[in-house]
């Protein structure tokens, strides 16, 4: 009997051992698969991180290095950022502003001309412009554009001669450009000593290339008292973006001329502008009418005043129309980066400086909605200064005043544009 029990015990042990071995084998296989999945996920994550870092380095240059230095110092300051905004807008705005991190254009603070063509009928020539040819307003993807024609000059009605320091902004779009588009096709920007159509003695010309097959670059030229002083080609290739909507920004400071296309500076010449310049003109050249289409929209010409940082540090306040938002939204447009950077520079230069950010709107729409929108926009500005420029959260306050404190009339597009502003007041 004892022998039988011993045999049974041995059999049980063997069966249990075999079962355990099979179980362990299954567990081992599952563990192996789990490890493999974990490794795969880790590899994917690390690959994604490295790809993101590579893309960041392309778009942001050395910005990440500076951010790492400041991250530990300012991490606790960034945790309590105030957020009241339209869903989804802050992330998009931040990404766009990061792409524009090197964009240092600062628009003028007193708007002389603003035209979004909102007061004109489709198919008509816009009322604030003059031409010796033709042109008309069209709708493209819900936006109003002025379509330009070849061999025509377009002159906006600026009521006063251009001052010594001013900025010009507009959006540009092309359609229909192909292999047969002329190598001489271009959109010329003219700055001249009169606002007529005849030849001027003092003139600066910048040619924006429209040819797709080769890089013709930007041609810059000027004439002083009828004699050419400068003519040169600037090797910048914009063929990869010429069929997209491009934001053109121009800054004139005395004789200095600078031009940006989107976030990239394409022209910077210290002594291009002759004296006595009073007008801005557009001239499409060598385009095929009906095939090569060139459109422009959202024109703004503004006089530049005192440097924003100096005004803030010396006077304790300044107001700017240079922080732009999407219509009816608190989403900041990327071309606002130059102004935001100047504000951040002033705050970093004087660590005792604290600011109240005040949003203002024009009088279009409901007064209550305008008040709320102005508050949201002020908070959006604060969020960007904290998250992207590492300004301490507790140094900034926000306020919205809607349409209650206009600085200009609300009956013209220029007046409304001057009223849509962000004000910074020392506290």
CSV table of N, CA and C in Angstrom, one decimal, residues 2 10 46 146-147 160 190-191 202 225 227 231 233 255 264 306 313 323 360 365 369-370 380 385 403-404 408:
chain,number,residue,atom,x,y,z
A,2,UNK,N,1.9,1.2,0.8
A,2,UNK,CA,2.8,2.3,0.9
A,2,UNK,C,3.5,2.5,-0.4
A,10,UNK,N,4.4,10.2,-6.8
A,10,UNK,CA,5.4,10.5,-7.8
A,10,UNK,C,4.7,11.0,-9.1
A,46,UNK,N,10.4,56.7,-29.3
A,46,UNK,CA,11.7,57.3,-29.4
A,46,UNK,C,11.9,57.9,-30.8
A,146,UNK,N,-8.8,91.2,-54.8
A,146,UNK,CA,-8.8,92.0,-56.0
A,146,UNK,C,-7.9,91.3,-57.0
A,147,UNK,N,-8.5,91.0,-58.2
A,147,UNK,CA,-7.8,90.4,-59.2
A,147,UNK,C,-7.1,91.4,-60.1
A,160,UNK,N,-2.7,111.1,-47.2
A,160,UNK,CA,-1.5,111.9,-47.0
A,160,UNK,C,-0.3,111.3,-47.6
A,190,UNK,N,6.2,99.3,-56.3
A,190,UNK,CA,6.8,100.6,-56.6
A,190,UNK,C,6.6,101.6,-55.4
A,191,UNK,N,7.7,102.3,-55.1
A,191,UNK,CA,7.6,103.4,-54.1
A,191,UNK,C,8.1,104.6,-54.9
A,202,UNK,N,12.3,109.8,-58.9
A,202,UNK,CA,12.7,109.2,-57.6
A,202,UNK,C,11.9,107.9,-57.4
A,225,UNK,N,16.8,111.1,-58.9
A,225,UNK,CA,16.8,112.2,-59.9
A,225,UNK,C,17.0,111.7,-61.3
A,227,UNK,N,18.4,109.0,-62.4
A,227,UNK,CA,19.6,108.1,-62.7
A,227,UNK,C,19.5,106.9,-61.8
A,231,UNK,N,20.8,98.4,-58.9
A,231,UNK,CA,20.0,97.3,-59.6
A,231,UNK,C,20.8,96.0,-59.2
A,233,UNK,N,20.2,91.5,-58.1
A,233,UNK,CA,19.4,90.3,-58.0
A,233,UNK,C,19.6,89.7,-56.6
A,255,UNK,N,15.8,105.5,-45.4
A,255,UNK,CA,16.2,104.9,-46.7
A,255,UNK,C,16.2,103.4,-46.7
A,264,UNK,N,9.7,84.7,-43.5
A,264,UNK,CA,11.1,84.9,-44.0
A,264,UNK,C,11.4,86.3,-44.6
A,306,UNK,N,7.2,105.9,-32.2
A,306,UNK,CA,8.3,105.6,-31.3
A,306,UNK,C,8.4,104.1,-31.1
A,313,UNK,N,8.8,101.5,-21.7
A,313,UNK,CA,9.7,101.7,-20.6
A,313,UNK,C,9.7,103.2,-20.2
A,323,UNK,N,-1.0,93.4,-33.1
A,323,UNK,CA,-1.3,92.0,-32.7
A,323,UNK,C,-2.7,91.7,-33.3
A,360,UNK,N,-9.3,95.7,-26.9
A,360,UNK,CA,-10.3,96.6,-27.5
A,360,UNK,C,-10.8,96.1,-28.8
A,365,UNK,N,-21.1,94.5,-34.5
A,365,UNK,CA,-21.6,93.4,-33.7
A,365,UNK,C,-22.2,93.8,-32.4
A,369,UNK,N,-20.9,90.7,-26.7
A,369,UNK,CA,-20.0,89.8,-27.4
A,369,UNK,C,-18.6,90.4,-27.6
A,370,UNK,N,-18.7,91.7,-27.9
A,370,UNK,CA,-17.4,92.4,-28.1
A,370,UNK,C,-16.6,92.5,-26.8
A,380,UNK,N,-5.4,85.6,-24.4
A,380,UNK,CA,-4.6,84.9,-25.4
A,380,UNK,C,-3.2,85.5,-25.5
A,385,UNK,N,2.7,85.2,-24.1
A,385,UNK,CA,3.9,85.7,-23.4
A,385,UNK,C,4.4,84.8,-22.3
A,403,UNK,N,-15.9,97.7,-27.0
A,403,UNK,CA,-15.9,98.8,-27.9
A,403,UNK,C,-16.1,100.1,-27.2
A,404,UNK,N,-15.9,100.1,-25.9
A,404,UNK,CA,-16.3,101.3,-25.0
A,404,UNK,C,-15.3,102.4,-25.1
A,408,UNK,N,-10.8,106.1,-32.6
A,408,UNK,CA,-11.0,106.6,-33.9
A,408,UNK,C,-12.5,106.3,-34.2
